[in-house]
mmCIF file of C-alpha atoms and ligand atoms in Angstrom:
data_model
loop_
_atom_site.group_PDB
_atom_site.id
_atom_site.type_symbol
_atom_site.label_atom_id
_atom_site.label_comp_id
_atom_site.label_asym_id
_atom_site.label_seq_id
_atom_site.Cartn_x
_atom_site.Cartn_y
_atom_site.Cartn_z
ATOM 1 C CA MET A 5 35.951 -21.613 22.891
ATOM 2 C CA THR A 6 32.385 -20.319 22.363
ATOM 3 C CA GLU A 7 30.828 -20.114 18.939
ATOM 4 C CA ALA A 8 29.951 -16.501 17.676
ATOM 5 C CA TRP A 9 26.254 -15.564 18.033
ATOM 6 C CA ARG A 10 24.434 -15.530 14.806
ATOM 7 C CA PRO A 11 21.187 -13.709 14.038
ATOM 8 C CA ASP A 12 19.189 -16.988 13.748
ATOM 9 C CA ASP A 13 20.441 -18.577 16.856
ATOM 10 C CA ASP A 14 17.580 -17.059 19.063
ATOM 11 C CA GLU A 15 14.775 -17.998 16.621
ATOM 12 C CA ARG A 16 16.295 -21.871 16.286
ATOM 13 C CA ARG A 17 16.033 -21.752 20.070
ATOM 14 C CA GLY A 18 12.564 -20.301 19.903
ATOM 15 C CA ALA A 19 13.542 -17.553 22.106
ATOM 16 C CA ILE A 20 12.619 -14.726 20.019
ATOM 17 C CA GLY A 21 10.709 -14.663 16.791
ATOM 18 C CA PRO A 22 9.988 -14.438 14.152
ATOM 19 C CA VAL A 23 7.385 -12.130 15.258
ATOM 20 C CA ARG A 24 4.419 -11.735 12.794
ATOM 21 C CA VAL A 25 2.035 -8.946 12.985
ATOM 22 C CA ARG A 26 -1.306 -8.562 11.105
ATOM 23 C CA VAL A 27 -2.675 -4.997 10.435
ATOM 24 C CA PRO A 28 -6.100 -4.064 9.099
ATOM 25 C CA ALA A 29 -7.015 -1.305 6.625
ATOM 26 C CA LYS A 30 -9.261 1.647 7.789
ATOM 27 C CA VAL A 31 -12.218 3.403 6.414
ATOM 28 C CA ASN A 32 -13.674 6.625 7.714
ATOM 29 C CA LEU A 33 -17.434 6.157 8.472
ATOM 30 C CA HIS A 34 -17.434 9.774 9.068
ATOM 31 C CA LEU A 35 -14.824 11.989 7.534
ATOM 32 C CA GLY A 36 -15.282 15.817 8.698
ATOM 33 C CA VAL A 37 -12.865 18.149 7.291
ATOM 34 C CA GLY A 38 -12.604 21.458 9.177
ATOM 35 C CA PRO A 39 -10.347 24.368 8.395
ATOM 36 C CA LEU A 40 -6.881 24.483 7.245
ATOM 37 C CA ARG A 41 -4.433 24.955 10.271
ATOM 38 C CA ARG A 42 -1.421 27.020 10.452
ATOM 39 C CA ASP A 43 0.700 23.730 10.334
ATOM 40 C CA GLY A 44 -0.725 22.690 7.053
ATOM 41 C CA TYR A 45 -3.078 20.003 8.223
ATOM 42 C CA HIS A 46 -6.833 20.349 8.376
ATOM 43 C CA GLU A 47 -8.715 20.040 11.487
ATOM 44 C CA LEU A 48 -10.460 16.537 11.394
ATOM 45 C CA ASN A 49 -13.395 15.181 12.985
ATOM 46 C CA THR A 50 -13.539 11.456 11.892
ATOM 47 C CA ILE A 51 -15.061 8.124 12.853
ATOM 48 C CA TYR A 52 -12.181 5.487 12.007
ATOM 49 C CA HIS A 53 -13.191 1.991 11.441
ATOM 50 C CA ALA A 54 -10.989 -1.014 10.958
ATOM 51 C CA ILE A 55 -11.862 -3.650 8.284
ATOM 52 C CA SER A 56 -10.705 -7.244 7.424
ATOM 53 C CA ILE A 57 -8.289 -6.519 4.656
ATOM 54 C CA TYR A 58 -4.784 -6.956 6.042
ATOM 55 C CA ASP A 59 -1.183 -6.372 5.444
ATOM 56 C CA GLU A 60 1.223 -8.706 7.485
ATOM 57 C CA LEU A 61 4.700 -7.686 8.560
ATOM 58 C CA THR A 62 7.252 -10.409 9.808
ATOM 59 C CA ALA A 63 10.357 -9.252 11.813
ATOM 60 C CA ARG A 64 13.288 -11.591 12.462
ATOM 61 C CA ARG A 65 16.560 -10.842 14.462
ATOM 62 C CA GLY A 66 19.279 -9.217 12.216
ATOM 63 C CA ASP A 67 22.533 -7.385 12.449
ATOM 64 C CA THR A 68 21.159 -4.486 10.404
ATOM 65 C CA LEU A 69 17.794 -2.855 9.282
ATOM 66 C CA ALA A 70 16.808 -4.558 6.089
ATOM 67 C CA LEU A 71 13.394 -4.716 4.443
ATOM 68 C CA THR A 72 11.886 -6.961 1.823
ATOM 69 C CA MET A 73 8.234 -6.786 0.323
ATOM 70 C CA GLU A 74 5.670 -8.712 -1.768
ATOM 71 C CA GLY A 75 2.170 -7.923 -3.087
ATOM 72 C CA GLU A 76 -0.146 -4.938 -3.593
ATOM 73 C CA GLY A 77 1.894 -1.905 -5.157
ATOM 74 C CA THR A 78 5.299 -3.007 -3.625
ATOM 75 C CA GLY A 79 6.814 -2.488 -7.047
ATOM 76 C CA GLU A 80 6.171 1.236 -6.612
ATOM 77 C CA LEU A 81 7.594 1.424 -2.970
ATOM 78 C CA ALA A 82 11.341 2.300 -2.172
ATOM 79 C CA LEU A 83 13.008 -0.167 0.545
ATOM 80 C CA ASP A 84 14.939 3.035 2.006
ATOM 81 C CA ASP A 85 14.061 5.794 4.935
ATOM 82 C CA THR A 86 11.073 6.753 2.808
ATOM 83 C CA ASN A 87 9.226 3.545 3.597
ATOM 84 C CA LEU A 88 6.880 4.053 6.486
ATOM 85 C CA VAL A 89 7.978 0.738 7.958
ATOM 86 C CA ILE A 90 11.681 1.808 7.965
ATOM 87 C CA ARG A 91 10.914 5.232 9.494
ATOM 88 C CA ALA A 92 8.615 3.440 12.121
ATOM 89 C CA ALA A 93 11.451 0.961 13.091
ATOM 90 C CA HIS A 94 13.989 3.946 13.504
ATOM 91 C CA ALA A 95 11.435 5.969 15.420
ATOM 92 C CA LEU A 96 11.012 3.139 17.938
ATOM 93 C CA ALA A 97 14.553 2.501 18.293
ATOM 94 C CA GLY A 98 15.329 6.057 18.869
ATOM 95 C CA TYR A 99 12.464 6.210 21.490
ATOM 96 C CA ALA A 100 13.562 3.145 23.348
ATOM 97 C CA GLY A 101 17.397 3.404 23.142
ATOM 98 C CA VAL A 102 18.007 0.418 21.196
ATOM 99 C CA LEU A 103 19.783 -0.587 17.933
ATOM 100 C CA PRO A 104 17.222 -0.579 14.789
ATOM 101 C CA HIS A 105 18.328 -4.258 13.932
ATOM 102 C CA ALA A 106 15.742 -6.465 12.281
ATOM 103 C CA ARG A 107 15.056 -8.257 9.108
ATOM 104 C CA LEU A 108 11.470 -7.271 8.135
ATOM 105 C CA HIS A 109 9.304 -8.679 5.383
ATOM 106 C CA LEU A 110 6.060 -7.125 4.470
ATOM 107 C CA ARG A 111 3.257 -8.876 2.600
ATOM 108 C CA LYS A 112 0.691 -6.148 1.242
ATOM 109 C CA GLN A 113 -2.800 -6.790 0.381
ATOM 110 C CA ILE A 114 -3.971 -3.131 1.089
ATOM 111 C CA PRO A 115 -3.834 -1.426 -2.045
ATOM 112 C CA LEU A 116 -1.440 1.506 -2.219
ATOM 113 C CA ALA A 117 -2.730 5.274 -2.134
ATOM 114 C CA GLY A 118 -6.195 3.830 -1.990
ATOM 115 C CA GLY A 119 -7.637 5.822 0.853
ATOM 116 C CA LEU A 120 -7.468 2.589 3.205
ATOM 117 C CA ALA A 121 -4.323 3.870 4.921
ATOM 118 C CA GLY A 122 -2.081 1.004 3.985
ATOM 119 C CA GLY A 123 1.213 2.890 4.440
ATOM 120 C CA SER A 124 0.077 3.983 7.882
ATOM 121 C CA ALA A 125 -1.081 0.408 8.705
ATOM 122 C CA ASP A 126 2.470 -0.694 7.757
ATOM 123 C CA ALA A 127 4.007 1.732 10.102
ATOM 124 C CA ALA A 128 1.853 0.520 12.939
ATOM 125 C CA ALA A 129 2.610 -3.067 12.166
ATOM 126 C CA ALA A 130 6.409 -2.224 12.354
ATOM 127 C CA LEU A 131 5.886 -0.441 15.755
ATOM 128 C CA VAL A 132 4.365 -3.452 17.219
ATOM 129 C CA ALA A 133 6.519 -6.176 15.508
ATOM 130 C CA CYS A 134 9.811 -4.511 16.563
ATOM 131 C CA ASP A 135 8.657 -3.809 20.065
ATOM 132 C CA ALA A 136 7.972 -7.466 20.522
ATOM 133 C CA LEU A 137 11.235 -8.465 18.695
ATOM 134 C CA TRP A 138 13.316 -6.052 20.735
ATOM 135 C CA GLY A 139 11.502 -6.687 24.032
ATOM 136 C CA THR A 140 11.042 -2.826 24.528
ATOM 137 C CA GLY A 141 7.571 -3.766 26.088
ATOM 138 C CA LEU A 142 5.844 -0.377 25.389
ATOM 139 C CA SER A 143 2.306 0.022 26.050
ATOM 140 C CA ARG A 144 -0.311 0.705 23.263
ATOM 141 C CA ASP A 145 -0.559 4.253 24.209
ATOM 142 C CA GLU A 146 3.329 4.769 24.028
ATOM 143 C CA LEU A 147 3.288 3.188 20.824
ATOM 144 C CA ALA A 148 0.347 5.335 19.740
ATOM 145 C CA GLY A 149 2.407 8.415 20.842
ATOM 146 C CA ILE A 150 5.291 7.311 18.655
ATOM 147 C CA ALA A 151 2.781 6.548 15.658
ATOM 148 C CA ALA A 152 1.455 10.110 16.011
ATOM 149 C CA ASP A 153 4.784 11.481 14.534
ATOM 150 C CA LEU A 154 4.831 9.011 11.838
ATOM 151 C CA GLY A 155 1.376 10.065 10.205
ATOM 152 C CA SER A 156 -2.167 11.059 11.376
ATOM 153 C CA ASP A 157 -3.714 7.621 10.814
ATOM 154 C CA VAL A 158 -0.964 5.578 12.370
ATOM 155 C CA PRO A 159 -2.197 5.789 16.016
ATOM 156 C CA PHE A 160 -5.615 4.778 15.152
ATOM 157 C CA LEU A 161 -4.318 1.278 13.604
ATOM 158 C CA ILE A 162 -2.272 0.513 16.616
ATOM 159 C CA TYR A 163 -5.660 0.230 18.427
ATOM 160 C CA GLY A 164 -8.202 -0.676 15.849
ATOM 161 C CA GLY A 165 -11.953 -1.205 16.173
ATOM 162 C CA THR A 166 -14.154 1.770 15.782
ATOM 163 C CA ALA A 167 -12.903 5.201 17.012
ATOM 164 C CA LEU A 168 -13.182 8.922 17.108
ATOM 165 C CA GLY A 169 -10.099 10.905 15.615
ATOM 166 C CA THR A 170 -9.682 14.551 16.305
ATOM 167 C CA GLY A 171 -6.990 16.995 15.792
ATOM 168 C CA ARG A 172 -5.343 16.086 12.543
ATOM 169 C CA GLY A 173 -6.782 12.551 13.067
ATOM 170 C CA GLU A 174 -3.968 11.423 15.642
ATOM 171 C CA ALA A 175 -5.910 12.007 18.733
ATOM 172 C CA ILE A 176 -7.753 8.814 19.301
ATOM 173 C CA SER A 177 -10.797 7.887 21.778
ATOM 174 C CA PRO A 178 -12.495 4.672 21.335
ATOM 175 C CA VAL A 179 -16.432 4.786 20.348
ATOM 176 C CA LEU A 180 -19.046 3.149 22.381
ATOM 177 C CA ALA A 181 -20.678 0.603 20.051
ATOM 178 C CA ARG A 182 -22.766 -2.640 20.352
ATOM 179 C CA PRO A 183 -20.479 -5.753 19.499
ATOM 180 C CA THR A 184 -21.834 -5.862 15.873
ATOM 181 C CA SER A 185 -20.073 -7.034 12.895
ATOM 182 C CA TRP A 186 -20.788 -4.869 9.774
ATOM 183 C CA HIS A 187 -20.428 -6.292 6.283
ATOM 184 C CA TRP A 188 -18.627 -4.233 3.513
ATOM 185 C CA VAL A 189 -17.779 -4.350 -0.076
ATOM 186 C CA VAL A 190 -14.539 -2.658 -1.022
ATOM 187 C CA ALA A 191 -14.062 -1.418 -4.411
ATOM 188 C CA ILE A 192 -10.568 -1.146 -5.357
ATOM 189 C CA ALA A 193 -9.727 1.150 -8.440
ATOM 190 C CA ASP A 194 -6.760 0.953 -10.807
ATOM 191 C CA GLY A 195 -4.072 3.297 -9.507
ATOM 192 C CA GLY A 196 -4.082 5.719 -6.452
ATOM 193 C CA LEU A 197 -4.959 9.122 -5.591
ATOM 194 C CA SER A 198 -2.430 11.246 -3.573
ATOM 195 C CA THR A 199 -4.055 12.537 0.073
ATOM 196 C CA PRO A 200 -2.428 15.880 -0.061
ATOM 197 C CA THR A 201 -3.857 16.581 -3.538
ATOM 198 C CA ALA A 202 -7.171 15.628 -2.408
ATOM 199 C CA TYR A 203 -7.111 18.012 0.535
ATOM 200 C CA ARG A 204 -5.957 20.731 -1.929
ATOM 201 C CA GLU A 205 -8.854 19.984 -4.400
ATOM 202 C CA LEU A 206 -11.344 20.340 -1.552
ATOM 203 C CA ASP A 207 -9.848 23.755 -0.451
ATOM 204 C CA ARG A 208 -10.171 24.838 -4.039
ATOM 205 C CA LEU A 209 -13.704 23.587 -4.185
ATOM 206 C CA ARG A 210 -14.804 25.146 -0.946
ATOM 207 C CA ASP A 211 -12.752 28.611 -2.106
ATOM 208 C CA SER A 212 -14.756 28.566 -5.169
ATOM 209 C CA GLY A 213 -18.176 27.613 -3.604
ATOM 210 C CA ALA A 214 -18.541 24.156 -5.507
ATOM 211 C CA ALA A 215 -18.280 21.992 -2.528
ATOM 212 C CA GLY A 216 -21.255 20.558 -0.645
ATOM 213 C CA ALA A 217 -22.237 21.642 3.004
ATOM 214 C CA PRO A 218 -19.755 20.115 5.267
ATOM 215 C CA LEU A 219 -20.771 17.024 7.344
ATOM 216 C CA GLY A 220 -20.936 18.708 10.797
ATOM 217 C CA SER A 221 -21.311 16.556 14.168
ATOM 218 C CA THR A 222 -20.740 12.884 14.431
ATOM 219 C CA ASP A 223 -23.804 12.497 16.603
ATOM 220 C CA ALA A 224 -25.950 10.778 14.219
ATOM 221 C CA LEU A 225 -23.348 8.198 13.478
ATOM 222 C CA LEU A 226 -22.429 7.491 17.035
ATOM 223 C CA GLY A 227 -25.996 6.863 17.882
ATOM 224 C CA ALA A 228 -26.361 4.517 14.767
ATOM 225 C CA LEU A 229 -23.317 2.555 16.020
ATOM 226 C CA ARG A 230 -25.088 1.871 19.312
ATOM 227 C CA GLN A 231 -27.815 0.003 17.376
ATOM 228 C CA ARG A 232 -27.587 -3.178 15.146
ATOM 229 C CA ASP A 233 -29.484 -1.942 12.060
ATOM 230 C CA PRO A 234 -27.239 -1.439 9.084
ATOM 231 C CA ARG A 235 -30.029 0.618 7.430
ATOM 232 C CA VAL A 236 -29.842 3.052 10.323
ATOM 233 C CA LEU A 237 -26.053 3.207 9.933
ATOM 234 C CA ALA A 238 -26.339 3.744 6.108
ATOM 235 C CA ARG A 239 -28.074 7.098 6.644
ATOM 236 C CA THR A 240 -25.307 8.472 8.718
ATOM 237 C CA ILE A 241 -22.152 7.583 6.819
ATOM 238 C CA GLY A 242 -20.382 10.540 5.130
ATOM 239 C CA ASN A 243 -17.149 11.954 3.728
ATOM 240 C CA ASP A 244 -16.383 15.479 3.170
ATOM 241 C CA LEU A 245 -13.415 14.529 0.927
ATOM 242 C CA GLN A 246 -15.745 12.715 -1.482
ATOM 243 C CA ASP A 247 -16.361 15.756 -3.598
ATOM 244 C CA ALA A 248 -12.631 16.339 -4.126
ATOM 245 C CA ALA A 249 -12.038 12.640 -5.204
ATOM 246 C CA LEU A 250 -15.092 12.784 -7.698
ATOM 247 C CA ALA A 251 -13.818 15.870 -9.283
ATOM 248 C CA MET A 252 -10.252 14.131 -9.445
ATOM 249 C CA ARG A 253 -11.687 10.939 -10.669
ATOM 250 C CA PRO A 254 -15.110 11.201 -12.208
ATOM 251 C CA ALA A 255 -15.588 7.692 -13.127
ATOM 252 C CA LEU A 256 -15.889 6.954 -9.230
ATOM 253 C CA ALA A 257 -19.674 8.247 -9.537
ATOM 254 C CA ASP A 258 -20.516 5.311 -11.866
ATOM 255 C CA THR A 259 -18.670 2.825 -9.154
ATOM 256 C CA LEU A 260 -20.893 4.456 -6.597
ATOM 257 C CA LYS A 261 -24.170 4.176 -8.503
ATOM 258 C CA ALA A 262 -23.372 0.593 -9.545
ATOM 259 C CA GLY A 263 -22.866 -0.377 -5.852
ATOM 260 C CA GLU A 264 -26.140 1.057 -4.946
ATOM 261 C CA ALA A 265 -27.953 -0.366 -7.963
ATOM 262 C CA ALA A 266 -26.614 -3.848 -6.837
ATOM 263 C CA GLY A 267 -28.225 -3.481 -3.467
ATOM 264 C CA ALA A 268 -25.743 -1.686 -1.078
ATOM 265 C CA LEU A 269 -27.452 0.186 1.522
ATOM 266 C CA THR A 270 -25.073 3.133 0.831
ATOM 267 C CA GLY A 271 -21.645 3.722 -0.692
ATOM 268 C CA ILE A 272 -18.919 6.332 -0.060
ATOM 269 C CA VAL A 273 -15.401 7.169 -1.198
ATOM 270 C CA SER A 274 -13.048 5.856 1.506
ATOM 271 C CA GLY A 275 -10.878 8.680 2.786
ATOM 272 C CA SER A 276 -9.177 10.439 -0.268
ATOM 273 C CA GLY A 277 -9.982 7.580 -2.513
ATOM 274 C CA PRO A 278 -10.263 6.034 -5.022
ATOM 275 C CA THR A 279 -11.374 3.044 -3.026
ATOM 276 C CA CYS A 280 -15.062 3.029 -2.658
ATOM 277 C CA VAL A 281 -16.770 1.170 0.288
ATOM 278 C CA PHE A 282 -20.532 -0.130 0.258
ATOM 279 C CA LEU A 283 -22.456 -1.074 3.451
ATOM 280 C CA ALA A 284 -24.403 -4.405 2.866
ATOM 281 C CA ALA A 285 -27.320 -5.604 4.820
ATOM 282 C CA ASN A 286 -25.483 -9.156 5.641
ATOM 283 C CA ALA A 287 -22.680 -11.407 4.286
ATOM 284 C CA ALA A 288 -24.371 -12.905 1.594
ATOM 285 C CA ASP A 289 -25.656 -9.370 -0.024
ATOM 286 C CA ALA A 290 -21.998 -8.469 0.476
ATOM 287 C CA GLU A 291 -20.821 -11.311 -1.827
ATOM 288 C CA ARG A 292 -23.464 -10.776 -4.256
ATOM 289 C CA ILE A 293 -22.725 -7.000 -4.578
ATOM 290 C CA ALA A 294 -18.976 -7.767 -4.913
ATOM 291 C CA ALA A 295 -19.611 -10.017 -7.759
ATOM 292 C CA GLU A 296 -22.080 -7.558 -9.469
ATOM 293 C CA LEU A 297 -19.463 -4.855 -9.096
ATOM 294 C CA THR A 298 -16.702 -7.032 -10.505
ATOM 295 C CA ALA A 299 -19.032 -8.022 -13.438
ATOM 296 C CA ALA A 300 -19.984 -4.291 -14.227
ATOM 297 C CA GLY A 301 -16.280 -3.447 -14.751
ATOM 298 C CA VAL A 302 -16.480 -0.432 -12.526
ATOM 299 C CA CYS A 303 -13.436 -1.325 -10.436
ATOM 300 C CA ARG A 304 -10.143 -3.496 -10.610
ATOM 301 C CA GLU A 305 -11.372 -5.617 -7.927
ATOM 302 C CA ALA A 306 -14.174 -5.876 -5.362
ATOM 303 C CA ARG A 307 -13.536 -7.654 -1.964
ATOM 304 C CA VAL A 308 -15.600 -8.333 0.877
ATOM 305 C CA ALA A 309 -14.595 -7.370 4.340
ATOM 306 C CA HIS A 310 -16.272 -7.021 8.014
ATOM 307 C CA GLY A 311 -15.599 -4.589 10.869
ATOM 308 C CA PRO A 312 -14.660 -3.468 13.229
ATOM 309 C CA VAL A 313 -11.460 -5.782 13.827
ATOM 310 C CA ALA A 314 -8.535 -5.294 16.047
ATOM 311 C CA GLY A 315 -5.433 -3.127 15.116
ATOM 312 C CA ALA A 316 -2.006 -4.220 14.719
ATOM 313 C CA ARG A 317 -1.567 -7.548 16.583
ATOM 314 C CA VAL A 318 1.085 -10.231 17.063
ATOM 315 C CA GLY A 319 -0.102 -13.586 16.006
HETATM 316 P P1 ATP B 10 -4.327 7.655 3.782
HETATM 317 O O1 ATP B 10 -5.774 6.692 3.471
HETATM 318 O O2 ATP B 10 -3.713 7.292 5.095
HETATM 319 O O3 ATP B 10 -4.380 8.889 3.211
HETATM 320 P P2 ATP B 10 -3.684 6.027 1.296
HETATM 321 O O4 ATP B 10 -4.286 4.666 1.788
HETATM 322 O O5 ATP B 10 -4.505 6.878 0.312
HETATM 323 O O6 ATP B 10 -3.381 6.581 2.705
HETATM 324 P P3 ATP B 10 -1.033 4.671 1.391
HETATM 325 O O7 ATP B 10 -1.337 3.283 0.849
HETATM 326 O O8 ATP B 10 -1.029 4.779 2.929
HETATM 327 O O9 ATP B 10 -2.192 5.737 0.870
HETATM 328 O O10 ATP B 10 0.155 5.626 0.745
HETATM 329 C C1 ATP B 10 0.437 6.801 0.748
HETATM 330 C C2 ATP B 10 1.979 7.031 0.367
HETATM 331 O O11 ATP B 10 2.675 6.759 1.523
HETATM 332 C C3 ATP B 10 2.360 6.210 -0.808
HETATM 333 O O12 ATP B 10 2.089 6.734 -1.981
HETATM 334 C C4 ATP B 10 3.900 6.203 -0.591
HETATM 335 O O13 ATP B 10 4.439 7.209 -1.152
HETATM 336 C C5 ATP B 10 3.909 6.271 0.912
HETATM 337 N N1 ATP B 10 4.463 5.094 1.630
HETATM 338 C C6 ATP B 10 5.548 5.026 2.482
HETATM 339 N N2 ATP B 10 5.682 3.859 2.871
HETATM 340 C C7 ATP B 10 4.580 3.041 2.405
HETATM 341 C C8 ATP B 10 4.205 1.555 2.628
HETATM 342 N N3 ATP B 10 5.012 0.732 3.405
HETATM 343 N N4 ATP B 10 3.004 1.353 2.047
HETATM 344 C C9 ATP B 10 2.269 2.122 1.499
HETATM 345 N N5 ATP B 10 2.671 3.342 1.188
HETATM 346 C C10 ATP B 10 3.868 3.820 1.715
#
């Protein structure tokens, strides 16, 4: 008589898993927000950039689909089908025609609703982890196709690096850039901001004539990314959603001012905020600016990061 198969047997033999996937946060070096489309999304022209703040998802064999979580903001997240990790696992299983069985554990370091696409990152991590665990062997482009239905930022986090996003942000093309590492300071605020609310606030500001001029083309930024000078890059970074985030959270203006006073080359609100990101001239400056921001009490926490880094990867 043979013994019944147990979920951990494969792991013990070392055949399958656990699969550990690390996924980065994103910032938008250029977030150009165009008109509102009929489907309720805005037309975007954005340059995504993956930075070295990571969530980690571990996937193990299981006989149901189960999720556990620890870290940043997880107390506020449900473990059910509203969680993007669970939605991503179901989407991949449906596409590949396999049972969505896995034990998933998420360790979050990307702040919740911070404008760093943490939820989208977790969805990308789940696609990559489950693809490896289930042996479905999809290409990155196929995973990005599934990702697009889960959220506009999810395809970018499958690829990482620096990339152009068009459509509602889901259509990704890589950007030709010199292999340079840029140094960032990430100022994390208390509490989050809702992305849909920030877009609605921008529409309201634009309707009332109170919004700044839209950013326009990405050409200057793309040119700067082909050079190695952070001062040139600093002049080309911008975010159309920043006015909306500042209207919703006026204290962010103090954070931006404090970063620039501490020597940052430039600072912007990341995506829909409330996280602010600052470009530093080098790694030592980034450390110093982070310490000064923390001491000034203008953010909950300041972390240094570099970019670009790879997207969701096993290992
Ligand atoms: P973006 O920059 O893409 O607009 P964000 O960084 O502002 O996003 P997220 O952390 O991605 O915000 O979270 C947005 C919302 O997504 C959360 O408020 C939460 O309701 C939902 N969500 C679902 N699953 C997750 C998850 N695993 N992690 C974070 N948020 C999740």
